[in-house]
Coordinates of N, CA and C in Angstrom, one line a residue:
H20 N -61.3 23.3 -1.5 CA -62.1 24.3 -0.8 C -63.5 24.3 -1.4
P21 N -64.6 24.5 -0.7 CA -65.9 24.5 -1.2 C -66.0 25.6 -2.3
G22 N -66.7 25.2 -3.4 CA -66.8 26.2 -4.5 C -65.7 26.2 -5.5
E23 N -64.6 25.5 -5.2 CA -63.5 25.3 -6.1 C -63.4 23.9 -6.6
F24 N -62.8 23.7 -7.7 CA -62.7 22.4 -8.3 C -61.3 21.9 -8.2
C25 N -61.2 20.6 -8.1 CA -59.9 20.0 -8.0 C -59.8 18.9 -9.1
R26 N -58.7 18.9 -9.8 CA -58.5 18.0 -10.9 C -58.4 16.5 -10.3
R27 N -59.0 15.6 -11.0 CA -59.0 14.2 -10.6 C -57.5 13.7 -10.5
D28 N -56.7 14.2 -11.4 CA -55.3 13.8 -11.4 C -54.6 14.2 -10.1
T29 N -55.0 15.4 -9.6 CA -54.4 15.9 -8.3 C -54.9 15.0 -7.2
L30 N -56.2 14.6 -7.2 CA -56.7 13.7 -6.1 C -56.0 12.4 -6.2
L31 N -55.7 11.9 -7.4 CA -55.0 10.6 -7.5 C -53.7 10.7 -6.9
A32 N -52.9 11.8 -7.2 CA -51.6 11.9 -6.6 C -51.6 12.1 -5.1
L33 N -52.7 12.8 -4.6 CA -52.7 13.0 -3.1 C -53.1 11.7 -2.4
F34 N -54.1 11.0 -2.9 CA -54.6 9.9 -2.1 C -54.1 8.5 -2.5
W35 N -53.7 8.3 -3.7 CA -53.3 7.0 -4.2 C -52.0 7.2 -5.0
P36 N -51.0 7.7 -4.4 CA -49.7 8.0 -5.2 C -49.0 6.7 -5.6
D37 N -49.3 5.6 -5.0 CA -48.6 4.4 -5.4 C -49.3 3.5 -6.4
L38 N -50.5 3.9 -6.7 CA -51.3 3.1 -7.7 C -51.0 3.6 -9.1
D39 N -51.1 2.7 -10.1 CA -50.9 3.2 -11.5 C -52.2 3.9 -11.9
Q40 N -52.2 4.6 -13.0 CA -53.3 5.5 -13.4 C -54.7 4.8 -13.4
E41 N -54.7 3.6 -14.0 CA -56.0 2.8 -14.1 C -56.5 2.5 -12.7
A42 N -55.6 1.9 -11.8 CA -56.0 1.5 -10.5 C -56.4 2.7 -9.7
G43 N -55.7 3.8 -9.8 CA -56.0 5.1 -9.1 C -57.3 5.6 -9.5
R44 N -57.6 5.7 -10.8 CA -58.9 6.2 -11.3 C -60.0 5.3 -10.7
H45 N -59.8 4.0 -10.7 CA -60.8 3.1 -10.2 C -61.1 3.4 -8.7
A46 N -60.0 3.6 -7.9 CA -60.1 3.9 -6.5 C -60.8 5.2 -6.3
L47 N -60.5 6.2 -7.1 CA -61.2 7.5 -7.0 C -62.7 7.4 -7.3
N48 N -63.0 6.7 -8.4 CA -64.4 6.5 -8.8 C -65.2 5.8 -7.7
Q49 N -64.6 4.8 -7.1 CA -65.2 4.1 -6.0 C -65.5 5.0 -4.8
A50 N -64.4 5.9 -4.5 CA -64.6 6.8 -3.4 C -65.7 7.8 -3.7
L51 N -65.7 8.4 -4.9 CA -66.7 9.3 -5.3 C -68.1 8.7 -5.3
S52 N -68.2 7.5 -5.7 CA -69.5 6.7 -5.7 C -70.0 6.6 -4.3
F53 N -69.1 6.2 -3.4 CA -69.4 6.0 -2.0 C -70.0 7.4 -1.4
L54 N -69.2 8.5 -1.7 CA -69.6 9.8 -1.2 C -71.0 10.2 -1.7
R55 N -71.2 9.9 -3.0 CA -72.5 10.3 -3.6 C -73.7 9.5 -3.0
R56 N -73.4 8.3 -2.6 CA -74.5 7.5 -2.0 C -74.8 8.0 -0.5
H57 N -73.7 8.5 0.1 CA -73.9 8.8 1.6 C -74.0 10.3 1.9
L58 N -73.9 11.1 0.9 CA -74.0 12.6 1.1 C -75.3 13.0 0.4
P59 N -75.9 14.1 0.9 CA -77.1 14.6 0.2 C -76.8 15.0 -1.2
D60 N -77.9 14.9 -2.0 CA -77.8 15.3 -3.5 C -77.2 16.7 -3.6
G61 N -76.3 16.8 -4.6 CA -75.8 18.1 -4.9 C -74.5 18.6 -4.2
V62 N -74.1 17.8 -3.2 CA -72.9 18.2 -2.4 C -71.7 18.1 -3.3
L63 N -71.5 16.9 -4.0 CA -70.4 16.8 -4.9 C -70.8 17.3 -6.2
I64 N -69.9 18.1 -6.8 CA -70.2 18.7 -8.1 C -69.0 18.4 -9.0
T65 N -69.3 18.4 -10.3 CA -68.2 18.1 -11.3 C -68.3 19.2 -12.4
R66 N -67.1 19.3 -13.0 CA -67.0 20.2 -14.2 C -66.3 19.4 -15.2
G67 N -67.1 19.0 -16.2 CA -66.5 18.1 -17.2 C -66.3 16.7 -16.6
T68 N -65.3 16.0 -17.1 CA -65.0 14.7 -16.6 C -63.7 14.7 -15.7
D69 N -63.0 15.9 -15.7 CA -61.7 15.9 -15.0 C -61.7 16.6 -13.7
E70 N -62.8 17.3 -13.3 CA -62.8 18.1 -12.1 C -63.9 17.8 -11.2
V71 N -63.6 17.8 -9.9 CA -64.6 17.5 -8.8 C -64.5 18.6 -7.8
G72 N -65.7 18.9 -7.2 CA -65.7 19.9 -6.1 C -66.8 19.7 -5.2
V73 N -66.9 20.6 -4.2 CA -68.0 20.5 -3.2 C -68.8 21.8 -3.3
D74 N -70.1 21.7 -3.4 CA -70.9 22.9 -3.6 C -71.0 23.6 -2.2
P75 N -70.6 24.9 -2.2 CA -70.6 25.6 -0.9 C -71.9 25.8 -0.3
A76 N -73.0 25.7 -1.1 CA -74.3 25.8 -0.6 C -74.7 24.6 0.3
H77 N -74.0 23.5 0.1 CA -74.3 22.3 0.8 C -73.3 21.9 1.8
S78 N -72.3 22.8 2.1 CA -71.3 22.4 3.0 C -70.9 23.6 3.9
R79 N -70.4 23.2 5.1 CA -69.8 24.2 6.0 C -68.6 23.6 6.6
S80 N -67.6 24.4 6.9 CA -66.5 23.9 7.7 C -65.9 25.0 8.5
D81 N -65.3 24.6 9.6 CA -64.7 25.6 10.5 C -63.5 26.3 9.8
V82 N -62.8 25.6 8.9 CA -61.7 26.2 8.2 C -62.2 27.3 7.3
E83 N -63.3 27.1 6.6 CA -63.9 28.1 5.7 C -64.4 29.3 6.5
A84 N -65.0 29.0 7.6 CA -65.5 30.1 8.5 C -64.4 30.9 9.0
F85 N -63.3 30.3 9.4 CA -62.1 31.0 9.8 C -61.5 31.9 8.7
R86 N -61.4 31.3 7.5 CA -60.9 32.0 6.4 C -61.7 33.2 6.0
K87 N -63.1 33.0 6.1 CA -64.0 34.2 5.8 C -63.8 35.3 6.8
A88 N -63.7 34.9 8.1 CA -63.5 35.9 9.2 C -62.2 36.7 8.9
V89 N -61.1 36.0 8.6 CA -59.9 36.7 8.3 C -60.1 37.6 7.1
A90 N -60.7 37.1 6.0 CA -60.9 37.9 4.8 C -61.7 39.2 5.1
D91 N -62.7 39.0 6.0 CA -63.6 40.1 6.4 C -62.9 41.1 7.4
G92 N -61.7 40.7 7.9 CA -61.1 41.5 9.0 C -61.7 41.4 10.3
A93 N -62.5 40.3 10.5 CA -63.1 40.1 11.8 C -62.2 39.3 12.7
W94 N -61.2 40.0 13.2 CA -60.0 39.3 13.8 C -60.5 38.5 15.1
E95 N -61.3 39.1 15.9 CA -61.7 38.4 17.1 C -62.5 37.1 16.8
D96 N -63.4 37.2 15.8 CA -64.2 36.1 15.3 C -63.2 35.0 14.7
A97 N -62.2 35.4 14.0 CA -61.3 34.5 13.4 C -60.6 33.7 14.5
L98 N -60.1 34.4 15.6 CA -59.4 33.8 16.7 C -60.3 32.8 17.4
E99 N -61.6 33.2 17.6 CA -62.5 32.2 18.2 C -62.7 31.0 17.4
R100 N -62.6 31.1 16.1 CA -62.8 30.0 15.2 C -61.6 29.1 15.1
Y101 N -60.4 29.7 15.3 CA -59.2 28.9 15.2 C -59.0 28.1 16.5
Q102 N -59.3 26.9 16.5 CA -59.2 26.1 17.7 C -58.0 25.1 17.8
G103 N -57.2 25.2 16.8 CA -56.0 24.4 16.8 C -55.6 23.9 15.5
E104 N -54.7 23.0 15.4 CA -54.2 22.4 14.2 C -55.2 21.8 13.3
L105 N -55.2 21.9 12.1 CA -56.0 21.3 11.1 C -55.8 19.8 11.2
L106 N -56.9 19.0 11.4 CA -56.9 17.6 11.4 C -55.8 17.1 12.4
E107 N -55.8 17.7 13.5 CA -54.8 17.3 14.6 C -54.8 15.8 14.8
G108 N -53.6 15.2 14.9 CA -53.5 13.8 15.2 C -53.7 12.9 14.0
L109 N -54.1 13.5 12.8 CA -54.3 12.6 11.6 C -53.0 12.3 11.0
H110 N -52.8 11.0 10.7 CA -51.7 10.5 9.9 C -52.2 9.4 9.0
V111 N -52.0 9.6 7.7 CA -52.4 8.6 6.8 C -51.1 8.0 6.2
S112 N -50.9 6.7 6.5 CA -49.7 6.1 6.0 C -49.9 5.7 4.5
G113 N -48.9 5.8 3.7 CA -48.9 5.5 2.3 C -49.5 6.7 1.5
A114 N -49.7 7.8 2.1 CA -50.2 9.0 1.3 C -49.4 10.2 1.6
A115 N -48.1 10.1 1.4 CA -47.2 11.2 1.7 C -47.6 12.5 1.0
P116 N -48.0 12.5 -0.2 CA -48.4 13.8 -0.8 C -49.6 14.4 -0.1
F117 N -50.5 13.6 0.3 CA -51.6 14.1 1.1 C -51.2 14.7 2.4
M118 N -50.3 14.0 3.1 CA -49.8 14.5 4.4 C -49.0 15.8 4.2
D119 N -48.2 15.9 3.1 CA -47.5 17.1 2.8 C -48.5 18.3 2.7
W120 N -49.6 18.0 1.9 CA -50.6 19.0 1.7 C -51.2 19.5 3.1
V121 N -51.5 18.4 3.9 CA -52.1 18.8 5.3 C -51.1 19.6 6.1
D122 N -49.8 19.2 6.0 CA -48.8 20.0 6.8 C -48.7 21.5 6.3
R123 N -48.8 21.7 5.0 CA -48.7 23.0 4.4 C -50.0 23.8 4.8
E124 N -51.2 23.2 4.8 CA -52.4 23.8 5.2 C -52.4 24.2 6.7
R125 N -51.9 23.3 7.5 CA -51.7 23.5 8.9 C -50.9 24.8 9.1
E126 N -49.7 24.8 8.4 CA -48.8 26.0 8.6 C -49.5 27.3 8.2
R127 N -50.1 27.2 7.0 CA -50.8 28.4 6.5 C -51.9 28.9 7.4
L128 N -52.7 28.0 8.0 CA -53.8 28.4 8.9 C -53.2 28.9 10.2
R129 N -52.1 28.3 10.7 CA -51.5 28.7 12.0 C -50.9 30.1 11.8
E130 N -50.2 30.4 10.7 CA -49.7 31.7 10.4 C -50.8 32.8 10.2
S131 N -51.8 32.4 9.6 CA -53.0 33.3 9.4 C -53.6 33.6 10.8
A132 N -53.8 32.6 11.6 CA -54.3 32.9 13.0 C -53.4 33.8 13.8
A133 N -52.0 33.6 13.6 CA -51.1 34.4 14.3 C -51.2 35.9 13.8
D134 N -51.3 36.0 12.5 CA -51.4 37.4 11.9 C -52.7 38.1 12.4
A135 N -53.8 37.3 12.5 CA -55.0 37.9 13.0 C -54.9 38.3 14.5
A136 N -54.2 37.5 15.2 CA -54.0 37.8 16.7 C -53.1 39.1 16.8
W137 N -52.1 39.2 16.0 CA -51.3 40.4 16.1 C -52.1 41.7 15.7
V138 N -52.9 41.6 14.7 CA -53.7 42.7 14.3 C -54.7 43.1 15.3
H139 N -55.3 42.0 15.9 CA -56.3 42.3 16.9 C -55.7 42.8 18.2
A140 N -54.5 42.3 18.5 CA -53.8 42.8 19.7 C -53.5 44.3 19.5
H141 N -53.0 44.7 18.4 CA -52.8 46.1 18.1 C -54.0 47.0 18.2
A142 N -55.1 46.4 17.7 CA -56.4 47.2 17.8 C -56.8 47.3 19.3
L143 N -56.6 46.3 20.1 CA -56.9 46.4 21.5 C -56.0 47.4 22.2
V144 N -54.7 47.5 21.8 CA -53.9 48.5 22.4 C -54.4 49.9 22.1
G145 N -54.9 50.0 20.8 CA -55.5 51.3 20.4 C -56.7 51.7 21.2
T146 N -57.4 50.8 21.8 CA -58.6 51.1 22.5 C -58.3 51.1 24.0
G147 N -57.0 50.9 24.4 CA -56.6 51.0 25.8 C -56.8 49.7 26.6
R148 N -57.2 48.6 25.9 CA -57.4 47.4 26.6 C -56.1 46.6 26.6
L149 N -55.2 47.1 27.3 CA -53.8 46.5 27.3 C -53.6 45.1 27.8
A150 N -54.3 44.8 28.9 CA -54.2 43.4 29.4 C -54.8 42.4 28.4
E151 N -55.9 42.7 27.8 CA -56.5 41.8 26.7 C -55.6 41.8 25.5
A152 N -55.0 42.9 25.2 CA -54.0 43.0 24.1 C -52.8 42.0 24.3
E153 N -52.3 42.1 25.5 CA -51.2 41.2 25.9 C -51.5 39.8 25.8
R154 N -52.7 39.4 26.3 CA -53.1 38.0 26.2 C -53.3 37.5 24.7
T155 N -53.8 38.4 23.9 CA -54.0 38.1 22.5 C -52.6 38.0 21.8
A156 N -51.7 38.8 22.1 CA -50.4 38.8 21.5 C -49.6 37.5 22.0
Q157 N -49.9 37.1 23.2 CA -49.3 35.9 23.7 C -49.8 34.7 22.9
R158 N -51.0 34.7 22.5 CA -51.5 33.6 21.7 C -50.8 33.6 20.3
A159 N -50.6 34.8 19.7 CA -49.9 34.9 18.5 C -48.5 34.4 18.6
L160 N -47.9 34.7 19.7 CA -46.5 34.3 20.0 C -46.5 32.7 20.1
H161 N -47.5 32.1 20.7 CA -47.5 30.7 20.9 C -47.7 30.0 19.5
L162 N -48.5 30.7 18.6 CA -48.7 30.1 17.3 C -47.5 30.1 16.4
V163 N -46.8 31.3 16.4 CA -45.6 31.4 15.6 C -44.6 32.2 16.5
P164 N -43.8 31.4 17.2 CA -42.9 32.1 18.1 C -41.6 32.7 17.5
T165 N -41.5 32.8 16.2 CA -40.3 33.3 15.6 C -40.5 34.6 14.9
N166 N -41.6 35.2 15.0 CA -41.9 36.4 14.2 C -41.4 37.7 15.0
E167 N -40.1 37.8 15.0 CA -39.4 38.9 15.8 C -39.9 40.3 15.5
S168 N -40.2 40.6 14.2 CA -40.6 41.9 13.9 C -42.0 42.2 14.4
A169 N -42.9 41.2 14.4 CA -44.3 41.4 15.0 C -44.1 41.6 16.5
V170 N -43.3 40.9 17.2 CA -43.0 41.1 18.6 C -42.5 42.5 18.9
R171 N -41.6 42.9 18.1 CA -41.0 44.2 18.3 C -42.0 45.3 18.1
D172 N -42.8 45.2 17.1 CA -43.9 46.2 16.9 C -44.9 46.2 18.1
F173 N -45.2 45.0 18.6 CA -46.2 45.0 19.7 C -45.6 45.6 21.0
I174 N -44.3 45.3 21.2 CA -43.6 45.8 22.4 C -43.6 47.4 22.3
H175 N -43.4 47.9 21.1 CA -43.4 49.3 20.9 C -44.8 49.9 21.2
A176 N -45.8 49.2 20.7 CA -47.2 49.6 20.9 C -47.6 49.6 22.4
L177 N -47.2 48.6 23.1 CA -47.4 48.6 24.5 C -46.8 49.7 25.3
A178 N -45.5 50.0 24.9 CA -44.8 51.1 25.5 C -45.5 52.4 25.2
A179 N -45.8 52.6 23.9 CA -46.5 53.8 23.5 C -47.8 54.0 24.1
G180 N -48.5 52.8 24.4 CA -49.8 52.9 25.1 C -49.7 53.1 26.6
G181 N -48.5 53.3 27.1 CA -48.3 53.7 28.5 C -48.0 52.5 29.4
D182 N -47.8 51.3 28.9 CA -47.6 50.2 29.8 C -46.2 49.6 29.6
R183 N -45.2 50.3 30.0 CA -43.8 49.9 29.8 C -43.5 48.6 30.6
A184 N -44.1 48.3 31.7 CA -43.9 47.1 32.4 C -44.4 45.9 31.6
A185 N -45.6 46.1 30.9 CA -46.1 45.0 30.1 C -45.2 44.8 28.9
A186 N -44.7 45.9 28.4 CA -43.8 45.7 27.2 C -42.5 44.9 27.6
L187 N -42.0 45.2 28.8 CA -40.8 44.5 29.3 C -41.2 43.0 29.5
R188 N -42.3 42.8 30.2 CA -42.8 41.4 30.4 C -43.0 40.6 29.2
F189 N -43.5 41.3 28.1 CA -43.7 40.6 26.9 C -42.4 40.3 26.2
Y190 N -41.4 41.2 26.3 CA -40.1 40.9 25.7 C -39.5 39.7 26.4
E191 N -39.6 39.7 27.8 CA -39.0 38.6 28.5 C -39.6 37.3 28.2
K192 N -40.9 37.3 27.9 CA -41.7 36.0 27.5 C -41.2 35.6 26.2
F193 N -41.0 36.5 25.3 CA -40.5 36.2 23.9 C -39.1 35.7 24.0
A194 N -38.2 36.3 24.8 CA -36.9 35.8 24.9 C -36.8 34.4 25.5
G195 N -37.6 34.2 26.5 CA -37.7 32.9 27.1 C -38.2 31.8 26.1
M196 N -39.2 32.1 25.3 CA -39.6 31.2 24.3 C -38.5 30.9 23.3
L197 N -37.8 31.9 22.8 CA -36.8 31.6 21.8 C -35.7 30.8 22.4
E198 N -35.3 31.1 23.7 CA -34.3 30.2 24.3 C -34.8 28.8 24.5
Q199 N -36.0 28.6 24.9 CA -36.5 27.3 25.1 C -36.7 26.5 23.8
E200 N -37.3 27.2 22.8 CA -37.6 26.5 21.5 C -36.5 26.3 20.6
L201 N -35.7 27.4 20.5 CA -34.6 27.4 19.5 C -33.2 27.5 20.0
E202 N -33.1 27.8 21.3 CA -31.8 28.0 22.0 C -31.1 29.2 21.3
V203 N -31.8 30.3 21.1 CA -31.2 31.5 20.6 C -31.7 32.7 21.4
E204 N -31.1 33.8 21.2 CA -31.5 35.0 21.8 C -32.1 35.9 20.8
P205 N -33.1 36.8 21.2 CA -33.6 37.7 20.2 C -32.6 38.8 19.8

């Protein structure tokens, strides 16, 4: 993440897990040299000889903008910024540790987007915008279809907000997704 440092040994394990220490360090040094030649000055930063990072003043990413919106409680902004899976379609053969990291990050970001959607949906119910709340909650449901307690809370919120039909409709959508995805009932 921009502003944070990563140990060179961690990068070696992520990108060159099959190389010995010397060959891995050589590959990393070549990659860093390439990046320094092709990126503006100051983007790559180091701390001592063992840590590498990206200066946040010189970089922007949709992931960091999404994380900032979540941290700031700007739920609608966060949902606008979450456009799908991190590095969708990417597969790097021979770099299983890197792909494991990508998968974990994808899951963390998807769950964070679902949480933002649930919070935003509840806020919309609170302002009486029930149709918009239902659409937002459906997005949360598509992101993480197994969060039964969040679904239950939202159904109660819809019913308490005066739209029992929407509450029933949302329950039926959830039940259908569980049946289709997991072959279970709520």
